[in-house]
Structures are given as C-alpha cells and as structure tokens.
Short mmCIF file of C-alpha atoms in Angstrom, two decimals:
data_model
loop_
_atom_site.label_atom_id
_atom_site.label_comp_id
_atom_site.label_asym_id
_atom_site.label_seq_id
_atom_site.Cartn_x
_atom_site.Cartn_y
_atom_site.Cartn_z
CA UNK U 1 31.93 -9.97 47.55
CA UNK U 2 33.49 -12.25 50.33
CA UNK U 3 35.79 -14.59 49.19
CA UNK U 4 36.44 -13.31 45.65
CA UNK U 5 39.62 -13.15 44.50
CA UNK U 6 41.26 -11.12 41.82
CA UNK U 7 44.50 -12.86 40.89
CA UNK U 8 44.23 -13.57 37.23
CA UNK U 9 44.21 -17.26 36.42
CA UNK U 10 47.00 -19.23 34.83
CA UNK U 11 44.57 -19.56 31.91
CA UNK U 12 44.74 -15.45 31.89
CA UNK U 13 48.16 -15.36 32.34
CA UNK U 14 48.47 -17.87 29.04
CA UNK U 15 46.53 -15.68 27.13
CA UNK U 16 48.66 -12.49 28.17
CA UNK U 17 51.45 -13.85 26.64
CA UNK U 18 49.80 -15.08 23.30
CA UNK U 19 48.40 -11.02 23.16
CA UNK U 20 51.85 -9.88 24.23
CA UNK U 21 53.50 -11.72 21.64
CA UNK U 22 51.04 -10.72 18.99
CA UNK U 23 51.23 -7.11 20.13
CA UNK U 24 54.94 -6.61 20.05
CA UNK U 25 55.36 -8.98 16.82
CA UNK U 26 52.31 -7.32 14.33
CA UNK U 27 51.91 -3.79 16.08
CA UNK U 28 54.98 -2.48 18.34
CA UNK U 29 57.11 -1.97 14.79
CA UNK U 30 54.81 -0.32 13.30
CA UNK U 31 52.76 1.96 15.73
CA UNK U 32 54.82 5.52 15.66
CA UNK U 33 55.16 5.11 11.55
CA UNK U 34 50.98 4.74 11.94
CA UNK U 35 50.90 7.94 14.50
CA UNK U 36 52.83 9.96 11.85
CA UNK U 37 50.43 8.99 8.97
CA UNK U 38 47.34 8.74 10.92
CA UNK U 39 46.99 5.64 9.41
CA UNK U 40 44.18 3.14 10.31
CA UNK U 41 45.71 -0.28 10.12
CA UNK U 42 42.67 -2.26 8.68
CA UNK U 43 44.42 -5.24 8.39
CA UNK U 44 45.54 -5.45 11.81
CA UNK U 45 42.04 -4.95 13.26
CA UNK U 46 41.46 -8.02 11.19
CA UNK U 47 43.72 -10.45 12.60
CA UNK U 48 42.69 -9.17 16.28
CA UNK U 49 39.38 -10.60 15.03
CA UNK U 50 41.18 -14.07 13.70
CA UNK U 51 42.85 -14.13 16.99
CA UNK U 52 39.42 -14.31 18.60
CA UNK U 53 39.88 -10.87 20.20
CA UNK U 54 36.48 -9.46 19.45
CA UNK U 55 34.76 -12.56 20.36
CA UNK U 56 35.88 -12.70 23.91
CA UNK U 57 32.40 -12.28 25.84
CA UNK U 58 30.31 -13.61 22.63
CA UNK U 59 28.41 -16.91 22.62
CA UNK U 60 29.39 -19.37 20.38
CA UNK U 61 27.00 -19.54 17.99
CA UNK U 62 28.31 -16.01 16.63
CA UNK U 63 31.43 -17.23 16.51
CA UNK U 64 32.96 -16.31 20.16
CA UNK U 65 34.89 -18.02 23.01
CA UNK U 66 31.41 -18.94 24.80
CA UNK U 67 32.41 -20.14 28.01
CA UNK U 68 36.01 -20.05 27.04
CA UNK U 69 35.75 -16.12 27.18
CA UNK U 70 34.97 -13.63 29.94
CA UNK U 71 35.00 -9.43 30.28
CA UNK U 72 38.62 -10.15 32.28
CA UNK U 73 40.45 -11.39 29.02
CA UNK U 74 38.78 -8.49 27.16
CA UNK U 75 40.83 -6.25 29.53
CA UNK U 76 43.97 -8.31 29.14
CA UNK U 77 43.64 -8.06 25.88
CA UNK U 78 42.97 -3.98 25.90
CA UNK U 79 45.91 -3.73 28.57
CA UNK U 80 48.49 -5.33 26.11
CA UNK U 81 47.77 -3.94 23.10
CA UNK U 82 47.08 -0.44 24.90
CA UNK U 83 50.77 -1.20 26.18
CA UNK U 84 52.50 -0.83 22.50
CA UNK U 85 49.77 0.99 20.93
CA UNK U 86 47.09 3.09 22.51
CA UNK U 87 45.11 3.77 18.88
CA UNK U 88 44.79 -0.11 18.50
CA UNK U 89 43.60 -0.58 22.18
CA UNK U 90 41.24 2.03 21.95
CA UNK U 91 39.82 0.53 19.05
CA UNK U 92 39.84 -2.96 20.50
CA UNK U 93 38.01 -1.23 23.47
CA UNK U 94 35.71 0.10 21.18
CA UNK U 95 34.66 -2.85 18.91
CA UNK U 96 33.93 -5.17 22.00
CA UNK U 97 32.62 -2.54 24.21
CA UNK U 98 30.51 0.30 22.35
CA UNK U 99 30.24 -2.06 19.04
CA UNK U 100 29.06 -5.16 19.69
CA UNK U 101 28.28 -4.77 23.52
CA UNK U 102 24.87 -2.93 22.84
CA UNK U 103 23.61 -5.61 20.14
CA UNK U 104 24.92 -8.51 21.82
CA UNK U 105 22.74 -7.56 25.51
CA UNK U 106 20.19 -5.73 23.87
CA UNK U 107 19.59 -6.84 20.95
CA UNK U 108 17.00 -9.90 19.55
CA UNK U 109 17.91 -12.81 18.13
CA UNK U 110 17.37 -11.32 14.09
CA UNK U 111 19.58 -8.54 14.88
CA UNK U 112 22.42 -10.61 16.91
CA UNK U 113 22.00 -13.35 13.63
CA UNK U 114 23.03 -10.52 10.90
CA UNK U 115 25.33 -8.19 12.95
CA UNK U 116 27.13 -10.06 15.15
CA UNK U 117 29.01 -12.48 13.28
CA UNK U 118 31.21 -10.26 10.86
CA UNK U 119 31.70 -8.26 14.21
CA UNK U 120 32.62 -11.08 16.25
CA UNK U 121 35.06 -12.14 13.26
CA UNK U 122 36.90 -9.07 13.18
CA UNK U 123 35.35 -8.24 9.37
CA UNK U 124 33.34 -5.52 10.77
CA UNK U 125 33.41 -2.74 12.97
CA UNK U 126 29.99 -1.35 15.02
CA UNK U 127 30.40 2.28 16.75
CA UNK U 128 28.65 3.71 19.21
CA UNK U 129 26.36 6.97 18.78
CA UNK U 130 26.02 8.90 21.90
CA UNK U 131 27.99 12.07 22.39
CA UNK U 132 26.54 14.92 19.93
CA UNK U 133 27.56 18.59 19.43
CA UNK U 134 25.50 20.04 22.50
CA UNK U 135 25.43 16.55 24.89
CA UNK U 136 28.50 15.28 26.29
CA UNK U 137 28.51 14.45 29.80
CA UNK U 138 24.52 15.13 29.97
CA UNK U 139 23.90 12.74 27.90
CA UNK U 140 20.06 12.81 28.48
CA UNK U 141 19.73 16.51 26.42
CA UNK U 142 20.43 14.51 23.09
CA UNK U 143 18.75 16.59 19.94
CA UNK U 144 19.03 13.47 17.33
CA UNK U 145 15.29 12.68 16.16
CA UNK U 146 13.76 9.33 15.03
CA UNK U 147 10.05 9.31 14.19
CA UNK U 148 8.31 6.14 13.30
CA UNK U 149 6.58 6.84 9.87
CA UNK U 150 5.31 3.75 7.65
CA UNK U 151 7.12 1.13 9.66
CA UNK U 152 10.28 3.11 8.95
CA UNK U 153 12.24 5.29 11.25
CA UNK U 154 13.03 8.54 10.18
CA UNK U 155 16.38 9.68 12.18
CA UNK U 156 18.04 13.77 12.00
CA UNK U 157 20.53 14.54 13.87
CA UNK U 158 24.12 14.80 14.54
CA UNK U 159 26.81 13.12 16.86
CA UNK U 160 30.48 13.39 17.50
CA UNK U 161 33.53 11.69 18.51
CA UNK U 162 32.48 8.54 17.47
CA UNK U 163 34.99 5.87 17.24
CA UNK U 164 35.17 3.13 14.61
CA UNK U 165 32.22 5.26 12.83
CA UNK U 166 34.11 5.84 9.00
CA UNK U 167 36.42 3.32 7.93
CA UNK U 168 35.85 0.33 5.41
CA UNK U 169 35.26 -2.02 7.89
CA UNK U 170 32.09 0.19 9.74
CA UNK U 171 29.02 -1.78 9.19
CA UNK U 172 26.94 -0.32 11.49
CA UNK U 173 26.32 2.39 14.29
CA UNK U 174 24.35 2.30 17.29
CA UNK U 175 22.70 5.64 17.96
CA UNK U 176 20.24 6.92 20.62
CA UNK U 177 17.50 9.24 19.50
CA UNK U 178 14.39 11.13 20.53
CA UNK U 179 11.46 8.98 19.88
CA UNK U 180 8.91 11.15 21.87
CA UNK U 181 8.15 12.04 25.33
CA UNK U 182 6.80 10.13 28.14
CA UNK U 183 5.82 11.06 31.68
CA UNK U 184 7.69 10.74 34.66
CA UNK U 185 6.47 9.16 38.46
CA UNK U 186 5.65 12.69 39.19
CA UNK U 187 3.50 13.56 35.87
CA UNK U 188 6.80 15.75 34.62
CA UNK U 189 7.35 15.52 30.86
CA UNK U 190 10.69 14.16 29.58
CA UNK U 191 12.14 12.95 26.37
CA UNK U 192 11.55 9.58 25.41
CA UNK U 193 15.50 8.16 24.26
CA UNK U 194 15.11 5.14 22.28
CA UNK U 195 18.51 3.35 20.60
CA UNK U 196 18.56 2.04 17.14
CA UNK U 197 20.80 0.01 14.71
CA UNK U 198 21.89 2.71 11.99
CA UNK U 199 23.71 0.02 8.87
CA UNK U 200 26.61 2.48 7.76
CA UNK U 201 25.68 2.20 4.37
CA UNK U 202 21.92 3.40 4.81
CA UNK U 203 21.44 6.66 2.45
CA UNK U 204 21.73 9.82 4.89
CA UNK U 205 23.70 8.61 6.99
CA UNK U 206 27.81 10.47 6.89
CA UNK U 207 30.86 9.88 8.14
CA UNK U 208 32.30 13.49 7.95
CA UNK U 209 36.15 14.22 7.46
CA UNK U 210 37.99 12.54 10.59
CA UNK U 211 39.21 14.39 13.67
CA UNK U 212 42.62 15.70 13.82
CA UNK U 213 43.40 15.18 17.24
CA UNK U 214 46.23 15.41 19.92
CA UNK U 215 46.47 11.50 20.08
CA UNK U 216 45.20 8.15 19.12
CA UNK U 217 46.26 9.21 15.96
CA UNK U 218 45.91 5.84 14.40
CA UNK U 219 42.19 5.45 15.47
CA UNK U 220 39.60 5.77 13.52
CA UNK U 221 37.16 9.03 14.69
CA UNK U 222 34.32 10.86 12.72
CA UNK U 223 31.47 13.58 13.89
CA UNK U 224 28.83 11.60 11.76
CA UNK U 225 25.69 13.31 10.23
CA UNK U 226 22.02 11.80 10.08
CA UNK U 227 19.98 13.34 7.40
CA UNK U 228 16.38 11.53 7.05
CA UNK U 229 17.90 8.20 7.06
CA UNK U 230 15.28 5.84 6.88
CA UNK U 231 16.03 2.19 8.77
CA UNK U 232 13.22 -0.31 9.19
CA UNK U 233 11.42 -0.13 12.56
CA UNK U 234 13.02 -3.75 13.59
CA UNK U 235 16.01 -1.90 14.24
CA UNK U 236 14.86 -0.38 17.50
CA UNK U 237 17.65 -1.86 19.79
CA UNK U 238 15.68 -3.42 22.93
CA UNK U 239 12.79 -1.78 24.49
CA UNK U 240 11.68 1.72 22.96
CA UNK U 241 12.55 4.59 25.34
CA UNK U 242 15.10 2.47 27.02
CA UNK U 243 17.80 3.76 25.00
CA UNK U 244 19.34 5.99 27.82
CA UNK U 245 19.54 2.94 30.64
CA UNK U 246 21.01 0.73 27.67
CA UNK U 247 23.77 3.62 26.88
CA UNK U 248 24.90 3.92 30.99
CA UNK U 249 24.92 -0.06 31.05
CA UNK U 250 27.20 0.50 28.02
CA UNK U 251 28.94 2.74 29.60
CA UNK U 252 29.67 0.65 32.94
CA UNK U 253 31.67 -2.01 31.24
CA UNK U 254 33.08 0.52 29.13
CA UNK U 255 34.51 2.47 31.89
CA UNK U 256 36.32 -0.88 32.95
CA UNK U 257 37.32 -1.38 29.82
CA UNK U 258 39.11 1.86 29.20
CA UNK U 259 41.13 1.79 32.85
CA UNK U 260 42.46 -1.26 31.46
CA UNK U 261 43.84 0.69 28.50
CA UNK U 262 45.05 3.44 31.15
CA UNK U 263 46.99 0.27 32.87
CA UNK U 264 48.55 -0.55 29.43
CA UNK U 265 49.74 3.19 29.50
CA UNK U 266 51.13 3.14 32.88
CA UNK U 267 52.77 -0.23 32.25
CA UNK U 268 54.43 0.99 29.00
CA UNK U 269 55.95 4.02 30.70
CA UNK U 270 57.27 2.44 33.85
CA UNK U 271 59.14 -0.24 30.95
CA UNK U 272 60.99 2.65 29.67
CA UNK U 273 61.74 4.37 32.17
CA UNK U 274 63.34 1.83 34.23
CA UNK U 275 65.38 0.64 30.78
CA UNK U 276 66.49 4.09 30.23
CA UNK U 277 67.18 5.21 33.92
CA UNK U 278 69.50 1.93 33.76
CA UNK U 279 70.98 3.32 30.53
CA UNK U 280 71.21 6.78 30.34
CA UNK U 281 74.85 8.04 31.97
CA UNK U 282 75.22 11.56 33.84
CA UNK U 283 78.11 12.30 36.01
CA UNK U 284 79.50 9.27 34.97
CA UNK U 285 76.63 6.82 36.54
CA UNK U 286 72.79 5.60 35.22
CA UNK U 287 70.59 7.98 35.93
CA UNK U 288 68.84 5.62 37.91
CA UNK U 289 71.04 5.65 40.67
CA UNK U 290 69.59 9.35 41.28
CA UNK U 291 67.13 9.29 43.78
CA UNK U 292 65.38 12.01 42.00
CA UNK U 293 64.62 9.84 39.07
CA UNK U 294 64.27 6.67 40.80
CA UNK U 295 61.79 7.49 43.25
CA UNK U 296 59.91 8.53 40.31
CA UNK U 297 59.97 5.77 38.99
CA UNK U 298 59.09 3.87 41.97
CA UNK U 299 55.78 5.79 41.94
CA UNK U 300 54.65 4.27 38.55
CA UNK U 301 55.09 1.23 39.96
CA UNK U 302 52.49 2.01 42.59
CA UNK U 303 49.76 3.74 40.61
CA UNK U 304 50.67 0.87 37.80
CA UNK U 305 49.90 -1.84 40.86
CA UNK U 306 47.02 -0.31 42.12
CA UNK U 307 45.77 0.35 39.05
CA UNK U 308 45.44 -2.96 37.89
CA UNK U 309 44.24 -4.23 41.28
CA UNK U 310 41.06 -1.92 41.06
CA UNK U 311 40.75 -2.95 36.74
CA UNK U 312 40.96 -6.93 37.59
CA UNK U 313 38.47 -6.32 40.81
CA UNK U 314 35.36 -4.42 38.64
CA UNK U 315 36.37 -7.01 35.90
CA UNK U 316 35.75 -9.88 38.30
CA UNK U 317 32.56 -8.40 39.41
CA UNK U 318 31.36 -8.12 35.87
CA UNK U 319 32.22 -11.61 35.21
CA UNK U 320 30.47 -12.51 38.49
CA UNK U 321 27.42 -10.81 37.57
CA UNK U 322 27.57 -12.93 34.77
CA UNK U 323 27.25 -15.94 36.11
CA UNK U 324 24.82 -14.92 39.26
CA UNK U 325 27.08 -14.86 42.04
CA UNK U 326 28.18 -11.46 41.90
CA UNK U 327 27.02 -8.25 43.16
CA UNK U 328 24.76 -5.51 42.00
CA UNK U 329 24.48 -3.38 39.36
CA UNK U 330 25.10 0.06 41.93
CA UNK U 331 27.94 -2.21 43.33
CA UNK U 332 29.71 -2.93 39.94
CA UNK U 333 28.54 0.70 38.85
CA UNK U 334 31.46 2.30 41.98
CA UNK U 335 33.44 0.22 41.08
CA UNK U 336 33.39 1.03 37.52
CA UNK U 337 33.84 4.27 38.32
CA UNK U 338 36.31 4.10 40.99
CA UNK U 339 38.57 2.01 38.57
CA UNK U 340 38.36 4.85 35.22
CA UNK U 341 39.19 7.66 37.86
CA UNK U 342 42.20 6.20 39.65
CA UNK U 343 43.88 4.44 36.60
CA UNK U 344 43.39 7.40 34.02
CA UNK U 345 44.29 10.00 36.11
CA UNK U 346 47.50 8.18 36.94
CA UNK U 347 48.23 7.54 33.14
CA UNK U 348 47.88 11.16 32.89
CA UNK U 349 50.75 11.28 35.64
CA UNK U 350 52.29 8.31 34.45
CA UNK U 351 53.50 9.74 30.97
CA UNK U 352 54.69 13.28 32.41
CA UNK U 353 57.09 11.20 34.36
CA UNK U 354 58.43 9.57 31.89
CA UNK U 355 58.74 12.69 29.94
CA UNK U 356 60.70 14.30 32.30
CA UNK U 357 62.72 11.10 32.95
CA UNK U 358 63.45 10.80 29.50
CA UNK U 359 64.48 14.58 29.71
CA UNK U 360 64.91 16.52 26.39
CA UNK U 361 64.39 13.62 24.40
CA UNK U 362 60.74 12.72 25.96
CA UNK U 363 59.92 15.78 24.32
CA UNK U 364 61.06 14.01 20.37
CA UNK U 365 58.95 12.31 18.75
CA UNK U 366 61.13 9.11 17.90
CA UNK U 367 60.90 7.98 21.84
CA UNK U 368 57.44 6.76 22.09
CA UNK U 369 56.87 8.49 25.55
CA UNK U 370 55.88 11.39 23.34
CA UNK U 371 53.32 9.37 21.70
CA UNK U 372 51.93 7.90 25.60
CA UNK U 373 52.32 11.73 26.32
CA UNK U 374 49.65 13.21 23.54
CA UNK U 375 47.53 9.42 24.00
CA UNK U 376 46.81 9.84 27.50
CA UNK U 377 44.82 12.83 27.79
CA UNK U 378 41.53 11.79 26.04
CA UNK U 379 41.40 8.78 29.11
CA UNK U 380 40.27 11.44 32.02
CA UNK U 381 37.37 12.01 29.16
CA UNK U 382 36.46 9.43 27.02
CA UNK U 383 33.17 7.36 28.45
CA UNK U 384 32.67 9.97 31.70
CA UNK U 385 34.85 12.67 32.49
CA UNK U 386 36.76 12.24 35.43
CA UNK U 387 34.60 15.41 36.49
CA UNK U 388 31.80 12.48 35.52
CA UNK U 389 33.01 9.56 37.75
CA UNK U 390 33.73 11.73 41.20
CA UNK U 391 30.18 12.57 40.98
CA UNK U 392 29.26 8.67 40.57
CA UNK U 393 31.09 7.60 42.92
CA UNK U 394 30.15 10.56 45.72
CA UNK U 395 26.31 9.70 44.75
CA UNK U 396 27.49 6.03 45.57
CA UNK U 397 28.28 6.86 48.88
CA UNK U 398 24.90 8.85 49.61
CA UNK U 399 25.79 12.25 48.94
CA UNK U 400 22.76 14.05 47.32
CA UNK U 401 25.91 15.62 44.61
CA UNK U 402 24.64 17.36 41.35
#
C-alpha cells in the first residue's frame, strides 16, 4: 500500500457537491415529516437512481458509470445523504451494497441481464437475506432450507431485519439457504450454504408487517417468510455451497459502506452544534465561548476527521483491488473492519454530544439531533456487531480470538 493516497479527487469533490445539493434540495425538507410517518419515500429512491446513484460501481452495459464510477463515490454518496437523512442513506447503502452487490460479482450473465438493469436504474430495489430469527452474528447456523426437486428449488425458512425487502419497488431478495452438507479438510460434517435469487413476487414468499423500530424510521424493514417457494434452479447465485464466502465478501464492502453513513452522522452533528453553540446565549454570551461545550465540540471534529480518513483509506483499497494494484482480501478485510468500529462507535458518541449541547431541546423532537440520536444506534450492529469487528480485527493481528 506504498504510495497510495487517500485525498479524494477533484472529480470526487465535484460529485459531493452535486449529492449535497440534491440531498439538502429533495430530502433535508422533508426527512423529520418522513420520521414521524414512517414514510418510505418511493419517489425519492427513484431519482437517486436517475441521478446515477445506484449505478456507481456497475458496468455500463446495465446502465452504470463503468469506468466513470468507483466504491469511493458510493461512499460519498452514502456520507451525504446519511448527513440529512440517515433512512435514505441506509437505503442507498443497501441497494448498492446488499442489493445489487451480490448479483453484480456473483452472478452470470442471464441473471445480471434481467436483474440488474431496473436495479441499476433506481426502478427496483434487491435486499439481502442473511440474518434469521436464531443467526445473527453466527451467521453460519442459518435454518432456511432449499432442496433441489424437478429443476426447482424448494426454499422454507425465515429471515429478519431485512432492508429494502417489502416495498413496491422490491423485485427481488437474495437469500442464503441450506442446500445439504458437505465435508470438511478434516472429514467433519457441515452445512452446505448455498445463495439464491428469491423474485419478490414468487408465491410463498412474505414480506411480514414492517419493524417498528427506534430509528431509520423512514427505511424500509420486514422479517420476511419463505413458505415452499419454488424458484427455478438457474437462480443459484454463483457456485452452490459458496453462499457463506459470497455473504462475508458482501459483507466487507458493506462494512465500508455503512462507516461512511456513520461519517454522514458525525458530520451532521458537529454542523449543528457548532451553529447552535455560536447561537445559543447564556450569561449573556454563545454558548460556545464555554469551554465545556466547545471542547466538545472540538472532539467531533476529531472522531469526524479520523473517521473519514479510515472510510476513504478501505474505500481506496477496494477500488485498488479493483483494478489489480491493491492489496489483499485479509488486508482490505482489517481494514473494513477497523473503519465500521471506529466511525460507528463515534457516531454513537457523536449524537450524545450534540444532545447534551443542544441541552433540553436535543431531547425534542423538532431539532433533528433527536432523530441522529435514535438513528445511530443500529450502526454498532448492522453488518457485524461492533462485538463482531474487534474479533476481526484481533484475528487479523494473529490472535487465536473466538
């Protein structure tokens, strides 16, 4: 990794400002009023797609920026939309990454030809199927079935939290199933984990009632049910019983993905902090002139500099990977992880400052604080707990860690 940098380029810095301006023109004014309703903005997901948001790492043929694009404007992108709205980013985060990630590296040519286009475009939505009732962070004890019967596979089973799973625009779900059992180097048994394309439409297949949850109250999240839903065996994403290594791939880019969405957090309460502290009179003088509440507010603007130094780095790796000069896969995988635990964990921080900077009114829902406040949680656990990524990243470093 000699010799790499990570300053963004003035073409990055370009397309910051057409996101920024897009963010704070079509979403900013309307983000709390979608909190309150829990209201999934369909229309808005669209034009990210006409703005060429989902296409960012997709070849042209389906309709991406080809060599225009890279995985470091996808987390430009994620940071400034994460920055008004944390619902939208997330689900930004979740079409590129978990949606059209899978099919796009795994996939063949048939299945990038019908799914990736409307996905691409913004017209459709693709989830990701992992997490299930009793298999979180062990991902490997999955209980969802598929078994190949007349060229069909038959799939039971259940999964949770899935984002982008049950709204009009969900065309599809990638899920990872039992498939049978295959031996290990030392003759053990062990589940075979396959993946497969699940069309949200297919007969069996349910979005149940959405979460109510603490945050990202805009997003779209279902538990989903799988009762014999048949899908033709050509949906087996990649190899058969390579499911599981496909998922953590997944989950790599993911993790880079969602620190960028942390960053947006941080970044959003350091802005109003330091325009309230500069506004907000006690004892006759800005609060800001308080050491108590300016040192504070000095420390965002550490972990929000840091932060995006450690996002931009794994980016660049990823995007050097790309192209063959970059370093390995365990390489890119600690640095994955290094970048979810540092930048989540101080979004967690980041928005209990600027609660108590805002004082009595951080705790009212018409100062969006609140709303970074109740958003930031689910970061320390969405794709790997930070629990997860200290374990990565001591088994990085040798240490024999279970």
């Amino acid at each position: 990794m000699s010799g790499m940098t990570f300053q963004l380029s003035r073409e990055h810095e370009e397309f910051r400002r057409v996101v920024r301006e897009f963010a704070e023109g079509e979403i900013a004014p309307h983000a709390a009023q979608w909190d309150r309703d829990h209201h999934f903005p369909t229309d808005v997901v669209q034009q990210m797609g006409k703005l060429g948001l989902m296409g960012l790492t997709a070849p042209e043929e389906y309709g991406g920026a080809g060599e225009d694009g890279d995985f470091t404007s996808v987390c430009v992108a994620i940071e400034e939309i994460g920055r008004v709205d944390q619902s939208m980013g997330i689900t930004l985060e979740a079409a590129v990454g978990l949606g059209i990630n899978p099919i796009l590296t795994f996939g063949d040519a048939e299945q990038k030809d019908r799914w990736l286009p409307d996905l691409v475009s913004g017209q459709a939505l693709a989830a990701f199927g992992l997490t299930e009732p009793g298999a979180g962070s062990d991902a490997g004890a999955t209980r969802t079935k598929a078994e190949l019967v007349d060229g069909a596979w038959v799939i039971n089973g259940a999964k949770q939290f899935i984002t982008n799973s049950g709204s009009e625009l969900t065309s599809c779900v990638t899920v990872t199933a039992r498939t049978g059992v295959s031996t290990g180097s030392t003759g053990e048994e062990r589940p075979e984990i396959s993946a497969l394309i699940v069309p949200a439409d297919a007969p069996g297949y349910t979005a149940e009632p959405a979460y109510d949850k603490l945050g990202w109250h805009a997003s779209d999240t279902h538990p989903i049910t799988l009762q014999d839903v048949h899908v033709p065996e050509g949906n087996l994403l990649g190899a058969r019983g390579r499911g599981y290594a496909q998922f953590l791939a997944t989950l790599d880019d993911g993790r880079i993905a969602i620190a960028a969405l942390a960053v947006g957090c941080i970044q959003a309460c350091l802005d109003a902090c330091v325009q309230y502290a500069g506004e907000r009179q006690t004892f006759g003088v800005p609060i800001g002139r308080k050491q108590g509440v300016a040192f504070q507010i000095a420390d965002l603007e550490v972990m929000l500099q840091a932060s995006r130094l450690l996002v931009y780095k794994a980016a660049a790796m990823k995007d050097a990977m790309r192209d063959g000069t970059g370093p390995g896969a365990g390489e890119l995988k600690q640095a994955a992880s290094v970048a979810k635990l540092y930048s989540t964990e101080s979004a967690v921080t980041a928005t209990r400052i600027a609660t108590q900077v805002f004082g009595g009114y951080g705790f009212m829902e018409e100062y969006p604080v609140t709303r970074l406040y109740r958003d930031a949680k689910v970061l320390e656990i969405g794709e790997g707990t930070s629990e997860v990524q200290r374990m990565l990243i001591a088994r990085g470093l040798g240490l024999p860690v279970e």
